[in-house]
Amino acid sequence: MAALSIVCHFSPSYQFKKRSFHTPSVCSLPCFSSSLCRIRGPRLLRNGVLARAEDKARGSSPSSTPPSQREVQPNNEKQLEELTSASGSCDPLCSVDDTSSQDFEATYKPKTDLLKTITVFTATLTGTLAINLSWVTDNQDIAMALLFAIGYAGIIFEESLAFNKSGVGLLMAVSLWVVRSIGAPSTDIAVSELTRASAEVSEIVFFLLGAMTIVEIVDAHQGFKVVTDNITTRKPRTLLWLVGFVTFFLSSILDNLTSTVVMVSLLRKLVPPSEYRKLLGAVVVIAANAGGAWTPIGDVTTTMLWIHGQISTLQTMKGLFIPSIVSLAVPLALMSLTSEVNGKGQDSLNVLASEQMAPRGQLVFSVGIGALIFVPVFKALTGLPPFMGMLLGLGVLWILTDAIHYGESEGQKLKVPQALSRIDTQGAFFFLGILLSVSSLEAAGLLRELANYLDAHIPNVELIASAIGVVSAIIDNVPLVAATMGMYDLSSFPQDSEFWQLVAYCAGTGGSMLVIGSAAGVAYMGMEKVDFFWYLRKVSGFAFAGYAAGIAAYLAVNNLHISLPSTFAQVPSL
């Protein structure tokens, strides 16, 4: 496979829930969706299948092909056939080969596609005509609530409806703002509200794009091997705790999805397929979600709260470190008592050969991680928004990779332009759609009305925050946190209040209770082929115990005024 230069890639970005992952790839770094395993073979296989396809398109005969090309065709075709049979389906990039062309012809149904097109345009036209009705103007709140409910249902059931959640989110956002412009006292007011909302949303989107690109560059250089190669123990209980805490601290700097992919890939090299390895993967999920909750850059929901001013860097780290580590330690202690961990030792050799780190991988890893850590420092020193610090780090890493790979033909894939082509752009569009949708509800006053209702019926803020965490195990935590931010402003709960810190903790760790409750869980589910009900039986109880223990630890720390050592609290840059 090395001769074919197969690159298996999973975009280490802020992805979301309920994404199904299918047959794993044969790459050494496991990919769990055939559409994510990209065969970088157009040039390398040009002498084989693709060359024949091009000759056919030009009308040339096989006899005109040079003998050297005809000799390598069988081997290339055989290797490509093995790859496509192993992964289940061929990547869209190799759709010109015979196999994918035959599949396309077999599944292509013009009438069905035409019917779908007519249905989409009919629904769009109906919605456009309905917006002009006077009823919408007189009942703006009801219309916006209905639109949001329909759009949110489309996001939740995206797999059943075969509609991507990013597209649904964008349509929902535009529709809601159109209704808002009709129902607002004047169009100028609606435009002013949209301008303010766009500025706030753009800060988050730019921050995420910069962070995703930096992590992707480090991953392309195999930089995370600096961390994973140092895990050598095979003792089941020791490995359980070591994997948990390494993931915990790794996730505090990276996003939980990237941390999960890196650590589960390591487990596949350390431990053969077994119930024990599944349990280790579940530990990775719990640890990744817990580790992302106590730093402003560790989880996207925490980042949202930090950028909008609900929480600050130092207070969040001081207040949530103990609850987060308790939410991991409790499940680890309980899992240590299970038969899977106390069974036979896992003293096997590496299952997969270790991949070689790219040239200057350690340098890129150090600069990339340093750029991420420097973002809070940059905000404290300059007072500028965090996304400016992230863009600064990306700029430095961009110039560095251009310099160290200058003149290297093989180094092009390690540079930023290639990384930009692999980041999760659709995830950024999903954020854009969701946050703009929620901001329209906030502008119309709906979220304030909902907050008043909750205050009247559930006066306990701890209970509200805890409920958000439980619901986040089922529903995407991004819109939940965005809605909470719109419901309660800083005048209701000031910066770093108990409510906002609990929201950050609960939304970050609550998703561990179900395997579909977080991006980390969905990634693990696809990579290890874990069944939903297996996770429910084996792990959910431990995850809930850790979640509840973390909340109890937070309340105890606040009531007893326990904090981190004062020497840490006096770091001036934080």
PDB file of C-alpha atoms in Angstrom, residues 60 112 171 235 276 283 292 386 428 504 507 545 557 564 566 571:
ATOM      1  CA  SER A  60      -7.615   5.795 -28.511  1.00  0.00           C
ATOM      2  CA  THR A 112     -36.202   9.488  -8.724  1.00  0.00           C
ATOM      3  CA  LEU A 171     -31.758  27.257   5.034  1.00  0.00           C
ATOM      4  CA  LYS A 235      -0.849  -4.001  31.960  1.00  0.00           C
ATOM      5  CA  TYR A 276     -11.077  -4.848  26.703  1.00  0.00           C
ATOM      6  CA  VAL A 283     -12.516   5.530  28.325  1.00  0.00           C
ATOM      7  CA  GLY A 292     -12.338  19.574  26.839  1.00  0.00           C
ATOM      8  CA  PRO A 386      -9.408  35.200  20.565  1.00  0.00           C
ATOM      9  CA  ALA A 428     -18.090  25.427   9.885  1.00  0.00           C
ATOM     10  CA  ALA A 504     -19.716  24.656  30.320  1.00  0.00           C
ATOM     11  CA  ALA A 507     -22.629  20.524  28.052  1.00  0.00           C
ATOM     12  CA  ALA A 545     -21.850   8.298  37.680  1.00  0.00           C
ATOM     13  CA  VAL A 557     -15.637  23.107  45.755  1.00  0.00           C
ATOM     14  CA  LEU A 564      -6.170  25.370  42.640  1.00  0.00           C
ATOM     15  CA  SER A 566      -2.446  30.141  44.524  1.00  0.00           C
ATOM     16  CA  VAL A 571       0.008  33.554  36.344  1.00  0.00           C
TER      17      VAL A 571
END
